[in-house]
Amino acid sequence: MSDHQDFDITSLAVYLHVTPAQVQRMADRGRLPGRKIGGEWRFSRADIHHWFEGRIRASDSEELKGVEQVLQRQKSAPSTQVRIAELLSIDLITIPLVARTKNSAIDSLCQWAANSGKLWDIDAMADAIRTRESLHPTALENGIALLHPRRPMPTAVADSFLALGITSKGIPFGGPRGTLTDIFFLIASYDDAIHLRILARLSRIIVEPGFAEALRGQLDAAGAWKLISTTEDDIP
C-alpha cells in the first residue's frame, strides 16, 4: 500500500494489529476518523496519524506501553527501539530558553535547533508549529509542551531529532485550565512512523512521577540530558 493511499477495514486492522471486526465496530461507533464511500469504510492516513497522536496524549503510562508496542510491530518501523536520549543530544538543550511569549518560545527553540545544524529551514518549521498549535495546543497539564508540525517535514531537517528548552518562568501556551508552560520539547521527524514512535516514547518519560519537577531543577543541559537518559533507562 502506498503511503498516500487510504486504509480500508482490512488494511487498517493490520496497521493497528487488531481484527477487522474490531475496526468495523470502532468505525461504526464513531471511535475512528473515517468516511463511507459506496457503503465501505475508508480511512485517511493523515486522519489515522492524528487519531494516534490523540490516543498517545490521552494515555497513562501502562496504555502508552501498549501503544508503543503496536507502533513497534508495524512493518514500516525500524527494527531498533527509539531512544530519546540518542535523538536529543546535549547541544540541542538550552537552559534557560529565552522567551516570554508563545511565538518567541517557538522561534527561539527552532533557532537553537538550527544552530546545531539539525534544522535547515527555521521559518518553515516555526510556521508549521504555529499552525499545529492553532489547531490543537500541545501544552500538557504538567507544564510541558510537545511542539511539532502537523506532518513531518523531511525537507526542513537533516534527520529526526529532538530539541529541549526550559524557560525561567511559565508562559501562556494553551495549557489545560490555563496552566502555564515552561518545558518545551521540539519533535522534528522524518516521517509519520518515526514521529509516532518518538511521541509515544517521549510521552512515557514525561508521565513518570516526579520527572517534570526534576527536569525543572536541572541547571544545565548536561544535567537535563542525564535525567532524561536515566529515566528512559528505567522504562521497560
XYZ file of N, CA and C in Angstrom, residues 85-223:
417
model
N 17.189 9.690 24.340
C 18.498 10.232 24.710
C 19.454 10.294 23.517
N 19.245 9.465 22.513
C 20.082 9.499 21.319
C 19.609 10.574 20.335
N 18.313 10.831 20.304
C 17.761 11.853 19.408
C 17.942 13.256 19.971
N 18.105 13.345 21.295
C 18.249 14.635 21.973
C 19.665 14.747 22.531
N 20.557 15.318 21.749
C 21.935 15.492 22.210
C 22.042 16.736 23.092
N 23.107 16.831 23.852
C 23.274 17.934 24.797
C 23.252 19.286 24.097
N 23.798 19.362 22.879
C 23.830 20.648 22.178
C 22.462 21.086 21.673
N 21.452 20.206 21.804
C 20.089 20.549 21.420
C 19.229 20.929 22.627
N 19.866 21.128 23.772
C 19.171 21.518 25.004
C 19.628 22.908 25.404
N 18.692 23.794 25.679
C 19.033 25.141 26.118
C 18.308 25.495 27.413
N 19.095 25.858 28.430
C 18.572 26.254 29.737
C 19.322 27.504 30.188
N 18.655 28.648 30.342
C 17.210 28.819 30.086
C 16.947 29.123 28.617
N 15.756 28.751 28.177
C 15.272 29.174 26.868
C 14.777 30.608 27.022
N 15.356 31.507 26.260
C 14.997 32.923 26.390
C 13.721 33.186 25.597
N 12.605 33.301 26.308
C 11.313 33.524 25.664
C 10.314 33.993 26.718
N 9.416 34.890 26.296
C 8.376 35.382 27.202
C 6.972 35.194 26.633
N 6.908 34.830 25.358
C 5.623 34.650 24.702
C 5.601 33.317 23.960
N 4.419 32.926 23.526
C 4.264 31.688 22.775
C 5.110 31.712 21.499
N 4.993 32.796 20.746
C 5.735 32.890 19.493
C 7.243 32.911 19.705
N 7.688 33.629 20.725
C 9.134 33.694 20.952
C 9.679 32.361 21.442
N 8.881 31.587 22.171
C 9.323 30.251 22.600
C 9.525 29.351 21.384
N 8.585 29.397 20.444
C 8.694 28.598 19.227
C 9.895 29.033 18.397
N 10.027 30.350 18.197
C 11.127 30.869 17.383
C 12.488 30.561 18.011
N 12.592 30.750 19.325
C 13.879 30.542 20.000
C 14.312 29.081 19.949
N 13.365 28.163 20.151
C 13.728 26.746 20.138
C 14.093 26.302 18.721
N 13.385 26.801 17.719
C 13.736 26.480 16.334
C 15.119 27.038 15.982
N 15.417 28.244 16.439
C 16.731 28.831 16.194
C 17.828 28.002 16.847
N 17.570 27.528 18.073
C 18.554 26.700 18.777
C 18.815 25.409 18.008
N 17.746 24.815 17.481
C 17.908 23.587 16.690
C 18.693 23.866 15.414
N 18.452 25.021 14.807
C 19.177 25.384 13.587
C 20.656 25.605 13.874
N 20.951 26.184 15.029
C 22.351 26.423 15.403
C 23.143 25.121 15.495
N 22.450 24.039 15.817
C 23.118 22.743 15.934
C 23.351 22.085 14.577
N 22.711 22.650 13.536
C 22.842 22.072 12.207
C 21.778 21.043 11.877
N 20.880 20.767 12.820
C 19.849 19.750 12.603
C 18.661 20.268 11.806
N 18.377 21.557 11.930
C 17.222 22.146 11.261
C 17.695 23.075 10.159
N 17.183 22.853 8.948
C 17.621 23.632 7.801
C 16.759 24.865 7.550
N 15.470 24.768 7.804
C 14.548 25.851 7.459
C 13.812 26.302 8.722
N 14.346 27.304 9.406
C 13.770 27.783 10.661
C 12.356 28.309 10.461
N 12.184 29.173 9.472
C 10.886 29.825 9.272
C 9.795 28.810 8.945
N 10.117 27.849 8.085
C 9.112 26.852 7.704
C 8.692 26.012 8.908
N 9.670 25.604 9.721
C 9.357 24.801 10.905
C 8.549 25.607 11.912
N 8.972 26.839 12.191
C 8.259 27.676 13.162
C 6.827 27.940 12.710
N 6.650 28.221 11.433
C 5.298 28.476 10.914
C 4.435 27.221 11.002
N 5.029 26.070 10.701
C 4.279 24.811 10.762
C 3.873 24.488 12.196
N 4.747 24.779 13.153
C 4.413 24.543 14.561
C 3.292 25.474 15.006
N 3.366 26.740 14.596
C 2.306 27.683 14.962
C 0.955 27.241 14.391
N 0.975 26.735 13.164
C -0.263 26.235 12.555
C -0.812 25.062 13.358
N 0.080 24.146 13.749
C -0.342 22.992 14.551
C -0.913 23.440 15.891
N -0.269 24.402 16.531
C -0.744 24.882 17.832
C -2.097 25.580 17.718
N -2.346 26.245 16.594
C -3.629 26.925 16.418
C -4.770 25.931 16.263
N -4.464 24.734 15.748
C -5.474 23.697 15.587
C -5.748 22.972 16.897
N -4.682 22.665 17.623
C -4.827 21.962 18.902
C -3.546 22.147 19.699
N -3.573 22.912 20.781
C -2.354 23.153 21.564
C -1.746 21.854 22.078
N -0.418 21.798 22.087
C 0.272 20.596 22.556
C 0.701 20.695 24.021
N 0.350 21.829 24.668
C 0.716 22.005 26.075
C -0.075 21.051 26.954
N 0.622 20.424 27.897
C 0.018 19.469 28.811
C -0.167 20.085 30.191
N -0.910 19.392 31.024
C -1.226 19.920 32.346
C 0.000 20.009 33.252
N 1.032 19.230 32.954
C 2.236 19.245 33.793
C 3.223 20.345 33.391
N 2.796 21.270 32.510
C 3.659 22.379 32.116
C 4.648 22.060 31.015
N 4.446 20.932 30.335
C 5.313 20.517 29.230
C 4.536 20.630 27.920
N 5.189 21.160 26.900
C 4.598 21.209 25.556
C 5.441 20.369 24.607
N 4.776 19.648 23.726
C 5.451 18.776 22.758
C 5.259 19.379 21.371
N 6.105 20.327 21.022
C 5.963 21.073 19.778
C 6.314 20.207 18.567
N 5.485 20.281 17.548
C 5.786 19.593 16.295
C 4.845 20.089 15.216
N 5.247 19.987 13.958
C 4.353 20.358 12.859
C 3.250 19.322 12.703
N 2.220 19.689 11.955
C 1.105 18.759 11.751
C 1.551 17.500 11.027
N 2.471 17.637 10.101
C 3.030 16.487 9.394
C 4.549 16.612 9.390
N 5.284 15.511 9.309
C 6.746 15.567 9.236
C 7.210 16.440 8.072
N 8.386 17.049 8.247
C 8.938 17.964 7.236
C 10.333 17.506 6.825
N 10.418 16.459 5.994
C 11.731 15.915 5.624
C 12.614 16.894 4.860
N 12.023 17.914 4.236
C 12.839 18.879 3.501
C 13.433 19.943 4.419
N 13.007 19.974 5.681
C 13.484 21.010 6.609
C 14.483 20.484 7.625
N 14.659 19.160 7.686
C 15.527 18.582 8.708
C 16.541 17.631 8.078
N 17.690 17.526 8.729
C 18.709 16.593 8.265
C 18.321 15.152 8.589
N 17.685 14.972 9.732
C 17.210 13.671 10.184
C 16.290 13.929 11.366
N 15.612 12.910 11.840
C 14.739 13.084 13.001
C 15.569 13.461 14.222
N 15.055 14.400 15.018
C 15.768 14.813 16.226
C 14.788 15.443 17.215
N 15.275 15.662 18.417
C 14.536 16.373 19.456
C 15.363 17.546 19.938
N 14.691 18.625 20.316
C 15.339 19.741 20.997
C 14.538 20.028 22.259
N 15.188 20.649 23.229
C 14.542 20.935 24.513
C 14.939 22.309 25.004
N 13.962 23.078 25.440
C 14.225 24.360 26.072
C 13.379 24.503 27.321
N 13.968 25.074 28.367
C 13.247 25.296 29.626
C 13.334 26.777 29.951
N 12.200 27.437 30.016
C 12.175 28.862 30.322
C 12.265 29.079 31.835
N 12.683 30.282 32.222
C 12.817 30.583 33.649
C 11.465 30.791 34.317
N 10.444 31.140 33.515
C 9.085 31.316 34.023
C 8.101 30.684 33.048
N 6.943 30.325 33.578
C 5.916 29.743 32.730
C 5.345 30.749 31.750
N 4.917 30.236 30.587
C 4.363 31.049 29.515
C 2.955 30.548 29.198
N 2.002 31.453 28.963
C 0.679 31.001 28.498
C 0.824 30.324 27.137
N 0.501 29.051 27.073
C 0.745 28.295 25.846
C -0.445 27.414 25.475
N -1.611 27.755 26.016
C -2.800 26.965 25.697
C -2.951 25.728 26.533
N -2.282 25.681 27.690
C -2.383 24.518 28.559
C -3.773 24.358 29.148
N -4.113 23.140 29.565
C -5.433 22.885 30.151
C -5.691 23.783 31.364
N -6.883 24.378 31.401
C -7.314 25.226 32.525
C -6.330 26.365 32.791
N -5.691 26.849 31.730
C -4.809 27.991 31.867
C -3.446 27.689 32.449
N -3.075 26.395 32.516
C -1.766 26.020 33.031
C -0.650 26.677 32.227
N 0.342 27.243 32.928
C 1.490 27.832 32.240
C 2.477 26.743 31.832
N 3.238 27.020 30.783
C 4.187 26.041 30.230
C 5.604 26.586 30.314
N 6.528 25.766 30.807
C 7.924 26.198 30.891
C 8.912 25.186 30.326
N 8.437 24.007 29.936
C 9.300 22.980 29.344
C 8.804 22.711 27.932
N 9.689 22.893 26.958
C 9.305 22.776 25.554
C 10.192 21.761 24.841
N 9.585 20.668 24.397
C 10.274 19.701 23.535
C 9.862 19.979 22.095
N 10.823 20.024 21.198
C 10.560 20.119 19.772
C 10.806 18.751 19.155
N 9.770 18.192 18.535
C 9.882 16.899 17.862
C 9.930 17.145 16.365
N 11.056 16.858 15.750
C 11.220 17.026 14.308
C 11.484 15.648 13.707
N 10.515 15.143 12.967
C 10.597 13.771 12.469
C 10.706 13.729 10.957
N 11.279 12.644 10.489
C 11.484 12.490 9.047
C 10.269 11.884 8.366
N 9.462 11.094 9.095
C 8.246 10.532 8.522
C 7.237 10.246 9.630
N 6.016 9.886 9.238
C 4.933 9.679 10.201
C 5.244 8.558 11.186
N 5.795 7.460 10.685
C 6.026 6.302 11.542
C 6.991 6.635 12.676
N 8.100 7.288 12.360
C 9.075 7.619 13.405
C 8.521 8.697 14.327
N 7.706 9.615 13.795
C 7.110 10.658 14.640
C 6.265 10.039 15.753
N 5.402 9.104 15.391
C 4.533 8.497 16.393
C 5.338 7.704 17.420
N 6.391 7.047 16.969
C 7.213 6.276 17.899
C 7.955 7.201 18.859
N 8.463 8.334 18.342
C 9.126 9.302 19.218
C 8.131 9.875 20.216
N 6.951 10.243 19.735
C 5.931 10.828 20.603
C 5.525 9.861 21.706
N 5.351 8.598 21.359
C 4.961 7.601 22.363
C 6.073 7.397 23.394
N 7.309 7.295 22.922
C 8.435 7.066 23.838
C 8.649 8.260 24.749
N 8.629 9.462 24.177
C 8.812 10.668 24.979
C 7.679 10.822 25.992
N 6.463 10.488 25.582
C 5.321 10.592 26.490
C 5.474 9.655 27.678
N 6.061 8.484 27.455
C 6.284 7.560 28.572
C 7.253 8.157 29.583
N 8.219 8.923 29.102
C 9.186 9.548 30.012
C 8.541 10.672 30.805
N 7.802 11.546 30.131
C 7.309 12.747 30.815
C 6.159 12.470 31.775
N 5.520 11.300 31.674
C 4.465 10.973 32.633
C 5.005 10.255 33.870
N 6.300 9.973 33.880
C 6.886 9.331 35.057
C 6.737 10.244 36.275
N 6.328 9.694 37.408
C 6.131 10.514 38.611
C 7.392 11.294 38.981
N 7.246 12.598 39.161
C 8.355 13.441 39.596
C 9.277 13.903 38.493
N 9.080 13.405 37.258
C 10.019 13.746 36.191
C 10.008 15.238 35.860
N 8.822 15.800 35.678
C 8.736 17.207 35.260
C 9.409 18.118 36.279
N 9.141 17.892 37.559
C 9.750 18.732 38.598
C 11.259 18.543 38.643
N 11.703 17.311 38.461
C 13.143 17.050 38.465
C 13.818 17.743 37.280
N 13.136 17.764 36.129
C 13.708 18.419 34.947
C 13.810 19.924 35.174
N 12.802 20.484 35.817
C 12.844 21.929 36.119
C 14.005 22.273 37.052
N 14.438 21.321 37.828
C 15.506 21.567 38.785
C 16.899 21.478 38.201
N 17.011 21.109 36.930
C 18.331 20.981 36.305
C 18.873 22.355 35.924
N 20.132 22.581 36.208
C 20.741 23.896 35.982
C 21.414 24.036 34.627
N 21.665 22.910 33.964
C 22.342 22.994 32.676
C 21.919 21.841 31.763
N 22.371 21.916 30.516
C 21.977 20.932 29.516
C 22.460 19.529 29.864
N 23.661 19.431 30.414
C 24.207 18.110 30.751
C 23.355 17.428 31.807
N 22.935 18.184 32.812
C 22.097 17.609 33.863
C 20.747 17.175 33.336
